[in-house]
mmCIF file with all atom_site columns, C-alpha atoms in Angstrom:
data_model
loop_
_atom_site.group_PDB
_atom_site.id
_atom_site.type_symbol
_atom_site.label_atom_id
_atom_site.label_alt_id
_atom_site.label_comp_id
_atom_site.label_asym_id
_atom_site.label_entity_id
_atom_site.label_seq_id
_atom_site.pdbx_PDB_ins_code
_atom_site.Cartn_x
_atom_site.Cartn_y
_atom_site.Cartn_z
_atom_site.occupancy
_atom_site.B_iso_or_equiv
_atom_site.pdbx_formal_charge
_atom_site.auth_seq_id
_atom_site.auth_comp_id
_atom_site.auth_asym_id
_atom_site.auth_atom_id
_atom_site.pdbx_PDB_model_num
ATOM 1   C CA . UNK G 1 1   ? -93.222 19.416  -3.535  1.00 47.00 ? 99  UNK G CA 1
ATOM 2   C CA . UNK G 1 2   ? -92.585 18.856  0.053   1.00 46.00 ? 100 UNK G CA 1
ATOM 3   C CA . UNK G 1 3   ? -92.146 15.250  -0.788  1.00 50.00 ? 101 UNK G CA 1
ATOM 4   C CA . UNK G 1 4   ? -89.669 16.154  -3.496  1.00 52.00 ? 102 UNK G CA 1
ATOM 5   C CA . UNK G 1 5   ? -87.794 18.323  -1.084  1.00 52.00 ? 103 UNK G CA 1
ATOM 6   C CA . UNK G 1 6   ? -87.724 15.475  1.442   1.00 54.00 ? 104 UNK G CA 1
ATOM 7   C CA . UNK G 1 7   ? -86.673 13.006  -1.211  1.00 57.00 ? 105 UNK G CA 1
ATOM 8   C CA . UNK G 1 8   ? -84.001 15.370  -2.430  1.00 60.00 ? 106 UNK G CA 1
ATOM 9   C CA . UNK G 1 9   ? -82.829 16.014  1.131   1.00 57.00 ? 107 UNK G CA 1
ATOM 10  C CA . UNK G 1 10  ? -82.796 12.273  1.835   1.00 59.00 ? 108 UNK G CA 1
ATOM 11  C CA . UNK G 1 11  ? -80.868 11.639  -1.379  1.00 59.00 ? 109 UNK G CA 1
ATOM 12  C CA . UNK G 1 12  ? -78.341 14.314  -0.518  1.00 65.00 ? 110 UNK G CA 1
ATOM 13  C CA . UNK G 1 13  ? -77.999 12.914  2.978   1.00 66.00 ? 111 UNK G CA 1
ATOM 14  C CA . UNK G 1 14  ? -77.429 9.482   1.562   1.00 66.00 ? 112 UNK G CA 1
ATOM 15  C CA . UNK G 1 15  ? -74.804 10.843  -0.816  1.00 65.00 ? 113 UNK G CA 1
ATOM 16  C CA . UNK G 1 16  ? -73.098 12.652  2.053   1.00 61.00 ? 114 UNK G CA 1
ATOM 17  C CA . UNK G 1 17  ? -73.088 9.458   4.126   1.00 66.00 ? 115 UNK G CA 1
ATOM 18  C CA . UNK G 1 18  ? -71.754 7.470   1.192   1.00 66.00 ? 116 UNK G CA 1
ATOM 19  C CA . UNK G 1 19  ? -69.067 10.093  0.645   1.00 60.00 ? 117 UNK G CA 1
ATOM 20  C CA . UNK G 1 20  ? -68.160 10.012  4.350   1.00 65.00 ? 118 UNK G CA 1
ATOM 21  C CA . UNK G 1 21  ? -68.027 6.223   4.303   1.00 65.00 ? 119 UNK G CA 1
ATOM 22  C CA . UNK G 1 22  ? -65.856 6.275   1.173   1.00 60.00 ? 120 UNK G CA 1
ATOM 23  C CA . UNK G 1 23  ? -63.569 8.830   2.765   1.00 63.00 ? 121 UNK G CA 1
ATOM 24  C CA . UNK G 1 24  ? -63.396 6.746   5.960   1.00 58.00 ? 122 UNK G CA 1
ATOM 25  C CA . UNK G 1 25  ? -62.599 3.602   3.970   1.00 63.00 ? 123 UNK G CA 1
ATOM 26  C CA . UNK G 1 26  ? -59.986 5.500   1.977   1.00 54.00 ? 124 UNK G CA 1
ATOM 27  C CA . UNK G 1 27  ? -58.479 6.829   5.199   1.00 55.00 ? 125 UNK G CA 1
ATOM 28  C CA . UNK G 1 28  ? -58.403 3.316   6.713   1.00 60.00 ? 126 UNK G CA 1
ATOM 29  C CA . UNK G 1 29  ? -56.849 1.935   3.547   1.00 56.00 ? 127 UNK G CA 1
ATOM 30  C CA . UNK G 1 30  ? -54.355 4.761   3.494   1.00 52.00 ? 128 UNK G CA 1
ATOM 31  C CA . UNK G 1 31  ? -53.457 4.132   7.154   1.00 55.00 ? 129 UNK G CA 1
ATOM 32  C CA . UNK G 1 32  ? -53.104 0.380   6.739   1.00 52.00 ? 130 UNK G CA 1
ATOM 33  C CA . UNK G 1 33  ? -51.251 0.638   3.411   1.00 47.00 ? 131 UNK G CA 1
ATOM 34  C CA . UNK G 1 34  ? -48.321 2.651   4.785   1.00 49.00 ? 132 UNK G CA 1
ATOM 35  C CA . UNK G 1 35  ? -48.042 0.188   7.673   1.00 50.00 ? 133 UNK G CA 1
ATOM 36  C CA . UNK G 1 36  ? -47.917 -2.697  5.236   1.00 49.00 ? 134 UNK G CA 1
ATOM 37  C CA . UNK G 1 37  ? -45.473 -0.786  3.014   1.00 49.00 ? 135 UNK G CA 1
ATOM 38  C CA . UNK G 1 38  ? -43.300 0.185   5.973   1.00 50.00 ? 136 UNK G CA 1
ATOM 39  C CA . UNK G 1 39  ? -43.230 -3.456  7.071   1.00 50.00 ? 137 UNK G CA 1
ATOM 40  C CA . UNK G 1 40  ? -42.277 -4.476  3.546   1.00 52.00 ? 138 UNK G CA 1
ATOM 41  C CA . UNK G 1 41  ? -39.690 -1.660  3.371   1.00 52.00 ? 139 UNK G CA 1
ATOM 42  C CA . UNK G 1 42  ? -38.274 -2.649  6.745   1.00 50.00 ? 140 UNK G CA 1
ATOM 43  C CA . UNK G 1 43  ? -37.835 -6.213  5.560   1.00 52.00 ? 141 UNK G CA 1
ATOM 44  C CA . UNK G 1 44  ? -36.250 -4.898  2.346   1.00 52.00 ? 142 UNK G CA 1
ATOM 45  C CA . UNK G 1 45  ? -34.031 -2.345  4.184   1.00 49.00 ? 143 UNK G CA 1
ATOM 46  C CA . UNK G 1 46  ? -32.652 -4.863  6.664   1.00 56.00 ? 144 UNK G CA 1
ATOM 47  C CA . UNK G 1 47  ? -30.785 -6.941  4.051   1.00 61.00 ? 145 UNK G CA 1
ATOM 48  C CA . UNK G 1 48  ? -29.721 -3.770  2.248   1.00 86.00 ? 146 UNK G CA 1
ATOM 49  C CA . UNK G 1 49  ? -28.380 -2.297  5.486   1.00 86.00 ? 147 UNK G CA 1
ATOM 50  C CA . UNK G 1 50  ? -26.396 -5.493  6.123   1.00 86.00 ? 148 UNK G CA 1
ATOM 51  C CA . UNK G 1 51  ? -25.019 -5.415  2.608   1.00 89.00 ? 149 UNK G CA 1
ATOM 52  C CA . UNK G 1 52  ? -24.192 -1.722  2.898   1.00 90.00 ? 150 UNK G CA 1
ATOM 53  C CA . UNK G 1 53  ? -22.432 -2.338  6.189   1.00 92.00 ? 151 UNK G CA 1
ATOM 54  C CA . UNK G 1 54  ? -20.461 -5.166  4.608   1.00 92.00 ? 152 UNK G CA 1
ATOM 55  C CA . UNK G 1 55  ? -19.502 -2.969  1.628   1.00 92.00 ? 153 UNK G CA 1
ATOM 56  C CA . UNK G 1 56  ? -18.468 -0.083  3.876   1.00 93.00 ? 154 UNK G CA 1
ATOM 57  C CA . UNK G 1 57  ? -16.400 -2.425  6.040   1.00 94.00 ? 155 UNK G CA 1
ATOM 58  C CA . UNK G 1 58  ? -14.685 -3.784  2.918   1.00 94.00 ? 156 UNK G CA 1
ATOM 59  C CA . UNK G 1 59  ? -13.954 -0.235  1.721   1.00 94.00 ? 157 UNK G CA 1
ATOM 60  C CA . UNK G 1 60  ? -12.574 0.616   5.153   1.00 96.00 ? 158 UNK G CA 1
ATOM 61  C CA . UNK G 1 61  ? -10.295 -2.446  5.186   1.00 96.00 ? 159 UNK G CA 1
ATOM 62  C CA . UNK G 1 62  ? -9.025  -1.658  1.687   1.00 96.00 ? 160 UNK G CA 1
ATOM 63  C CA . UNK G 1 63  ? -8.339  1.940   2.680   1.00 96.00 ? 161 UNK G CA 1
ATOM 64  C CA . UNK G 1 64  ? -6.451  0.796   5.777   1.00 96.00 ? 162 UNK G CA 1
ATOM 65  C CA . UNK G 1 65  ? -4.388  -1.634  3.680   1.00 96.00 ? 163 UNK G CA 1
ATOM 66  C CA . UNK G 1 66  ? -3.594  1.103   1.154   1.00 96.00 ? 164 UNK G CA 1
ATOM 67  C CA . UNK G 1 67  ? -2.542  3.441   3.954   1.00 96.00 ? 165 UNK G CA 1
ATOM 68  C CA . UNK G 1 68  ? -0.349  0.767   5.526   1.00 96.00 ? 166 UNK G CA 1
ATOM 69  C CA . UNK G 1 69  ? 1.323   0.088   2.154   1.00 97.00 ? 167 UNK G CA 1
ATOM 70  C CA . UNK G 1 70  ? 1.812   3.822   1.629   1.00 96.00 ? 168 UNK G CA 1
ATOM 71  C CA . UNK G 1 71  ? 3.393   4.179   5.074   1.00 97.00 ? 169 UNK G CA 1
ATOM 72  C CA . UNK G 1 72  ? 5.775   1.256   4.475   1.00 96.00 ? 170 UNK G CA 1
ATOM 73  C CA . UNK G 1 73  ? 6.671   2.494   0.984   1.00 96.00 ? 171 UNK G CA 1
ATOM 74  C CA . UNK G 1 74  ? 7.453   6.028   2.175   1.00 96.00 ? 172 UNK G CA 1
ATOM 75  C CA . UNK G 1 75  ? 9.553   4.702   5.079   1.00 95.00 ? 173 UNK G CA 1
ATOM 76  C CA . UNK G 1 76  ? 11.528  2.544   2.635   1.00 94.00 ? 174 UNK G CA 1
ATOM 77  C CA . UNK G 1 77  ? 11.935  5.466   0.213   1.00 95.00 ? 175 UNK G CA 1
ATOM 78  C CA . UNK G 1 78  ? 13.155  7.649   3.077   1.00 94.00 ? 176 UNK G CA 1
ATOM 79  C CA . UNK G 1 79  ? 15.742  5.062   4.093   1.00 89.00 ? 177 UNK G CA 1
ATOM 80  C CA . UNK G 1 80  ? 16.888  4.627   0.486   1.00 89.00 ? 178 UNK G CA 1
ATOM 81  C CA . UNK G 1 81  ? 17.129  8.386   0.064   1.00 92.00 ? 179 UNK G CA 1
ATOM 82  C CA . UNK G 1 82  ? 19.245  8.673   3.216   1.00 89.00 ? 180 UNK G CA 1
ATOM 83  C CA . UNK G 1 83  ? 21.576  5.900   1.970   1.00 87.00 ? 181 UNK G CA 1
ATOM 84  C CA . UNK G 1 84  ? 21.824  7.475   -1.498  1.00 89.00 ? 182 UNK G CA 1
ATOM 85  C CA . UNK G 1 85  ? 22.753  10.848  -0.008  1.00 90.00 ? 183 UNK G CA 1
ATOM 86  C CA . UNK G 1 86  ? 25.430  9.235   2.181   1.00 89.00 ? 184 UNK G CA 1
ATOM 87  C CA . UNK G 1 87  ? 26.828  7.382   -0.837  1.00 91.00 ? 185 UNK G CA 1
ATOM 88  C CA . UNK G 1 88  ? 26.930  10.579  -2.907  1.00 92.00 ? 186 UNK G CA 1
ATOM 89  C CA . UNK G 1 89  ? 28.635  12.521  -0.103  1.00 91.00 ? 187 UNK G CA 1
ATOM 90  C CA . UNK G 1 90  ? 31.251  9.841   0.556   1.00 93.00 ? 188 UNK G CA 1
ATOM 91  C CA . UNK G 1 91  ? 31.922  9.511   -3.181  1.00 93.00 ? 189 UNK G CA 1
ATOM 92  C CA . UNK G 1 92  ? 32.886  13.183  -3.265  1.00 94.00 ? 190 UNK G CA 1
ATOM 93  C CA . UNK G 1 93  ? 35.338  12.675  -0.377  1.00 94.00 ? 191 UNK G CA 1
ATOM 94  C CA . UNK G 1 94  ? 37.048  9.604   -1.882  1.00 94.00 ? 192 UNK G CA 1
ATOM 95  C CA . UNK G 1 95  ? 39.529  11.627  -3.990  1.00 94.00 ? 193 UNK G CA 1
ATOM 96  C CA . UNK G 1 96  ? 40.605  13.397  -0.778  1.00 94.00 ? 194 UNK G CA 1
ATOM 97  C CA . UNK G 1 97  ? 41.095  9.986   0.863   1.00 94.00 ? 195 UNK G CA 1
ATOM 98  C CA . UNK G 1 98  ? 43.165  8.803   -2.127  1.00 94.00 ? 196 UNK G CA 1
ATOM 99  C CA . UNK G 1 99  ? 45.362  11.929  -2.049  1.00 94.00 ? 197 UNK G CA 1
ATOM 100 C CA . UNK G 1 100 ? 45.976  11.587  1.695   1.00 94.00 ? 198 UNK G CA 1
ATOM 101 C CA . UNK G 1 101 ? 46.874  7.912   1.186   1.00 93.00 ? 199 UNK G CA 1
ATOM 102 C CA . UNK G 1 102 ? 49.367  8.872   -1.569  1.00 92.00 ? 200 UNK G CA 1
ATOM 103 C CA . UNK G 1 103 ? 50.824  11.624  0.631   1.00 92.00 ? 201 UNK G CA 1
ATOM 104 C CA . UNK G 1 104 ? 51.407  9.089   3.413   1.00 92.00 ? 202 UNK G CA 1
ATOM 105 C CA . UNK G 1 105 ? 53.137  6.715   0.985   1.00 90.00 ? 203 UNK G CA 1
ATOM 106 C CA . UNK G 1 106 ? 55.716  9.369   0.016   1.00 90.00 ? 204 UNK G CA 1
ATOM 107 C CA . UNK G 1 107 ? 58.858  9.562   2.182   1.00 88.00 ? 205 UNK G CA 1
ATOM 108 C CA . UNK G 1 108 ? 59.276  12.981  3.735   1.00 83.00 ? 206 UNK G CA 1
ATOM 109 C CA . UNK G 1 109 ? 62.025  14.532  5.844   1.00 86.00 ? 207 UNK G CA 1
ATOM 110 C CA . UNK G 1 110 ? 59.486  16.787  7.534   1.00 89.00 ? 208 UNK G CA 1
ATOM 111 C CA . UNK G 1 111 ? 58.062  14.740  10.421  1.00 90.00 ? 209 UNK G CA 1
ATOM 112 C CA . UNK G 1 112 ? 55.535  17.439  11.415  1.00 92.00 ? 210 UNK G CA 1
ATOM 113 C CA . UNK G 1 113 ? 54.018  17.372  7.914   1.00 92.00 ? 211 UNK G CA 1
ATOM 114 C CA . UNK G 1 114 ? 53.800  13.596  7.964   1.00 91.00 ? 212 UNK G CA 1
ATOM 115 C CA . UNK G 1 115 ? 52.212  13.682  11.452  1.00 94.00 ? 213 UNK G CA 1
ATOM 116 C CA . UNK G 1 116 ? 49.637  16.269  10.242  1.00 94.00 ? 214 UNK G CA 1
ATOM 117 C CA . UNK G 1 117 ? 48.730  14.127  7.213   1.00 93.00 ? 215 UNK G CA 1
ATOM 118 C CA . UNK G 1 118 ? 48.378  11.041  9.447   1.00 94.00 ? 216 UNK G CA 1
ATOM 119 C CA . UNK G 1 119 ? 46.083  12.935  11.822  1.00 95.00 ? 217 UNK G CA 1
ATOM 120 C CA . UNK G 1 120 ? 43.956  14.197  8.919   1.00 95.00 ? 218 UNK G CA 1
ATOM 121 C CA . UNK G 1 121 ? 43.745  10.674  7.468   1.00 95.00 ? 219 UNK G CA 1
ATOM 122 C CA . UNK G 1 122 ? 42.751  9.244   10.864  1.00 95.00 ? 220 UNK G CA 1
ATOM 123 C CA . UNK G 1 123 ? 40.046  11.861  11.284  1.00 96.00 ? 221 UNK G CA 1
ATOM 124 C CA . UNK G 1 124 ? 38.664  11.215  7.771   1.00 95.00 ? 222 UNK G CA 1
ATOM 125 C CA . UNK G 1 125 ? 38.546  7.433   8.315   1.00 94.00 ? 223 UNK G CA 1
ATOM 126 C CA . UNK G 1 126 ? 36.794  7.942   11.683  1.00 95.00 ? 224 UNK G CA 1
ATOM 127 C CA . UNK G 1 127 ? 34.138  10.118  10.047  1.00 94.00 ? 225 UNK G CA 1
ATOM 128 C CA . UNK G 1 128 ? 33.674  7.543   7.292   1.00 93.00 ? 226 UNK G CA 1
ATOM 129 C CA . UNK G 1 129 ? 33.254  4.760   9.869   1.00 93.00 ? 227 UNK G CA 1
ATOM 130 C CA . UNK G 1 130 ? 30.655  6.803   11.758  1.00 93.00 ? 228 UNK G CA 1
ATOM 131 C CA . UNK G 1 131 ? 28.729  7.129   8.493   1.00 90.00 ? 229 UNK G CA 1
ATOM 132 C CA . UNK G 1 132 ? 28.756  3.339   8.117   1.00 91.00 ? 230 UNK G CA 1
ATOM 133 C CA . UNK G 1 133 ? 31.431  3.171   5.413   1.00 93.00 ? 231 UNK G CA 1
ATOM 134 C CA . UNK G 1 134 ? 33.546  0.021   5.357   1.00 92.00 ? 232 UNK G CA 1
ATOM 135 C CA . UNK G 1 135 ? 36.735  -0.580  3.381   1.00 92.00 ? 233 UNK G CA 1
ATOM 136 C CA . UNK G 1 136 ? 36.578  -3.588  1.069   1.00 93.00 ? 234 UNK G CA 1
ATOM 137 C CA . UNK G 1 137 ? 39.307  -6.082  1.900   1.00 90.00 ? 235 UNK G CA 1
ATOM 138 C CA . UNK G 1 138 ? 41.321  -6.977  -1.162  1.00 89.00 ? 236 UNK G CA 1
ATOM 139 C CA . UNK G 1 139 ? 44.985  -8.021  -0.954  1.00 88.00 ? 237 UNK G CA 1
ATOM 140 C CA . UNK G 1 140 ? 45.314  -11.706 -0.102  1.00 87.00 ? 238 UNK G CA 1
ATOM 141 C CA . UNK G 1 141 ? 41.598  -12.397 -0.585  1.00 89.00 ? 239 UNK G CA 1
ATOM 142 C CA . UNK G 1 142 ? 39.891  -14.211 -3.450  1.00 90.00 ? 240 UNK G CA 1
ATOM 143 C CA . UNK G 1 143 ? 38.682  -12.054 -6.350  1.00 91.00 ? 241 UNK G CA 1
ATOM 144 C CA . UNK G 1 144 ? 34.958  -11.228 -6.151  1.00 90.00 ? 242 UNK G CA 1
ATOM 145 C CA . UNK G 1 145 ? 33.525  -9.393  -9.182  1.00 90.00 ? 243 UNK G CA 1
ATOM 146 C CA . UNK G 1 146 ? 30.808  -7.920  -6.930  1.00 92.00 ? 244 UNK G CA 1
ATOM 147 C CA . UNK G 1 147 ? 33.451  -6.100  -4.864  1.00 92.00 ? 245 UNK G CA 1
ATOM 148 C CA . UNK G 1 148 ? 36.603  -5.890  -7.010  1.00 93.00 ? 246 UNK G CA 1
ATOM 149 C CA . UNK G 1 149 ? 37.560  -4.536  -10.408 1.00 92.00 ? 247 UNK G CA 1
ATOM 150 C CA . UNK G 1 150 ? 40.425  -6.504  -11.967 1.00 91.00 ? 248 UNK G CA 1
ATOM 151 C CA . UNK G 1 151 ? 42.603  -4.157  -14.030 1.00 92.00 ? 249 UNK G CA 1
ATOM 152 C CA . UNK G 1 152 ? 45.610  -6.483  -14.316 1.00 91.00 ? 250 UNK G CA 1
ATOM 153 C CA . UNK G 1 153 ? 46.306  -10.220 -14.380 1.00 89.00 ? 251 UNK G CA 1
ATOM 154 C CA . UNK G 1 154 ? 49.535  -11.938 -13.473 1.00 89.00 ? 252 UNK G CA 1
ATOM 155 C CA . UNK G 1 155 ? 50.708  -15.494 -14.122 1.00 88.00 ? 253 UNK G CA 1
ATOM 156 C CA . UNK G 1 156 ? 52.368  -16.594 -10.881 1.00 82.00 ? 254 UNK G CA 1
ATOM 157 C CA . UNK G 1 157 ? 52.186  -20.078 -9.390  1.00 83.00 ? 255 UNK G CA 1
ATOM 158 C CA . UNK G 1 158 ? 53.172  -18.863 -5.919  1.00 84.00 ? 256 UNK G CA 1
ATOM 159 C CA . UNK G 1 159 ? 49.676  -17.364 -5.575  1.00 84.00 ? 257 UNK G CA 1
ATOM 160 C CA . UNK G 1 160 ? 46.399  -19.274 -5.632  1.00 83.00 ? 258 UNK G CA 1
ATOM 161 C CA . UNK G 1 161 ? 44.041  -18.953 -8.563  1.00 85.00 ? 259 UNK G CA 1
ATOM 162 C CA . UNK G 1 162 ? 41.880  -15.835 -8.384  1.00 86.00 ? 260 UNK G CA 1
ATOM 163 C CA . UNK G 1 163 ? 43.883  -14.442 -5.468  1.00 89.00 ? 261 UNK G CA 1
ATOM 164 C CA . UNK G 1 164 ? 44.334  -10.682 -5.315  1.00 91.00 ? 262 UNK G CA 1
ATOM 165 C CA . UNK G 1 165 ? 48.034  -9.846  -5.476  1.00 91.00 ? 263 UNK G CA 1
ATOM 166 C CA . UNK G 1 166 ? 47.974  -6.063  -5.362  1.00 90.00 ? 264 UNK G CA 1
ATOM 167 C CA . UNK G 1 167 ? 45.448  -3.309  -4.656  1.00 92.00 ? 265 UNK G CA 1
ATOM 168 C CA . UNK G 1 168 ? 45.766  -0.126  -6.721  1.00 93.00 ? 266 UNK G CA 1
ATOM 169 C CA . UNK G 1 169 ? 42.789  1.741   -5.319  1.00 92.00 ? 267 UNK G CA 1
ATOM 170 C CA . UNK G 1 170 ? 40.856  0.940   -2.148  1.00 93.00 ? 268 UNK G CA 1
ATOM 171 C CA . UNK G 1 171 ? 37.157  0.122   -2.488  1.00 94.00 ? 269 UNK G CA 1
ATOM 172 C CA . UNK G 1 172 ? 34.382  1.079   -0.077  1.00 94.00 ? 270 UNK G CA 1
ATOM 173 C CA . UNK G 1 173 ? 30.836  0.008   0.729   1.00 93.00 ? 271 UNK G CA 1
ATOM 174 C CA . UNK G 1 174 ? 27.935  1.064   2.944   1.00 91.00 ? 272 UNK G CA 1
ATOM 175 C CA . UNK G 1 175 ? 26.110  -1.983  4.290   1.00 83.00 ? 273 UNK G CA 1
ATOM 176 C CA . UNK G 1 176 ? 25.719  -4.146  1.147   1.00 84.00 ? 274 UNK G CA 1
ATOM 177 C CA . UNK G 1 177 ? 25.911  -1.278  -1.336  1.00 88.00 ? 275 UNK G CA 1
ATOM 178 C CA . UNK G 1 178 ? 29.290  -0.793  -3.023  1.00 92.00 ? 276 UNK G CA 1
ATOM 179 C CA . UNK G 1 179 ? 30.348  2.846   -3.266  1.00 92.00 ? 277 UNK G CA 1
ATOM 180 C CA . UNK G 1 180 ? 33.538  2.170   -5.203  1.00 93.00 ? 278 UNK G CA 1
ATOM 181 C CA . UNK G 1 181 ? 35.016  -1.134  -6.396  1.00 94.00 ? 279 UNK G CA 1
ATOM 182 C CA . UNK G 1 182 ? 38.591  -1.978  -5.415  1.00 93.00 ? 280 UNK G CA 1
ATOM 183 C CA . UNK G 1 183 ? 41.023  -1.795  -8.359  1.00 93.00 ? 281 UNK G CA 1
ATOM 184 C CA . UNK G 1 184 ? 43.182  -4.885  -8.112  1.00 94.00 ? 282 UNK G CA 1
ATOM 185 C CA . UNK G 1 185 ? 45.752  -7.149  -9.792  1.00 92.00 ? 283 UNK G CA 1
ATOM 186 C CA . UNK G 1 186 ? 44.670  -10.809 -9.844  1.00 92.00 ? 284 UNK G CA 1
ATOM 187 C CA . UNK G 1 187 ? 46.789  -13.954 -10.108 1.00 89.00 ? 285 UNK G CA 1
ATOM 188 C CA . UNK G 1 188 ? 45.693  -16.594 -12.647 1.00 81.00 ? 286 UNK G CA 1
#
């Protein structure tokens, strides 16, 4: 029985040692496996990090390009809006200009009235010039359908072909944009 107890104790000790050795081997394997995996992951992460950096840089460049286009577009829209507002404002003042021009064409005995109309007309033309409005030259120039509106034609050999003989209503433009076409009579 003593022998059995010793044999049993020896067997248990052997099992315990085997278990400890198995645990130690498992621990060593577990320690070496993560190192191998981390080395493998590091080699896998490095190309991925480079690719990610490249993708993020591309996104950044696209975003910067979009922002630059947005900035340019809004600046252009602002400028166009400013020009459109000036055109609309000047268009509303053109009938006043026409009436002052007609009033100056009429002969009047009252010199003070005529002087007052001339001063008002001068002031209006100065304001229009400050806003960038230019009168379109017509009489004596060649007809240009982009600037003039021919309402009458005349057959007269003393004038050149397509020459503007008379201007009925003055035309105006801001930069290259025509506010109102000149109404003219053209020689054929």
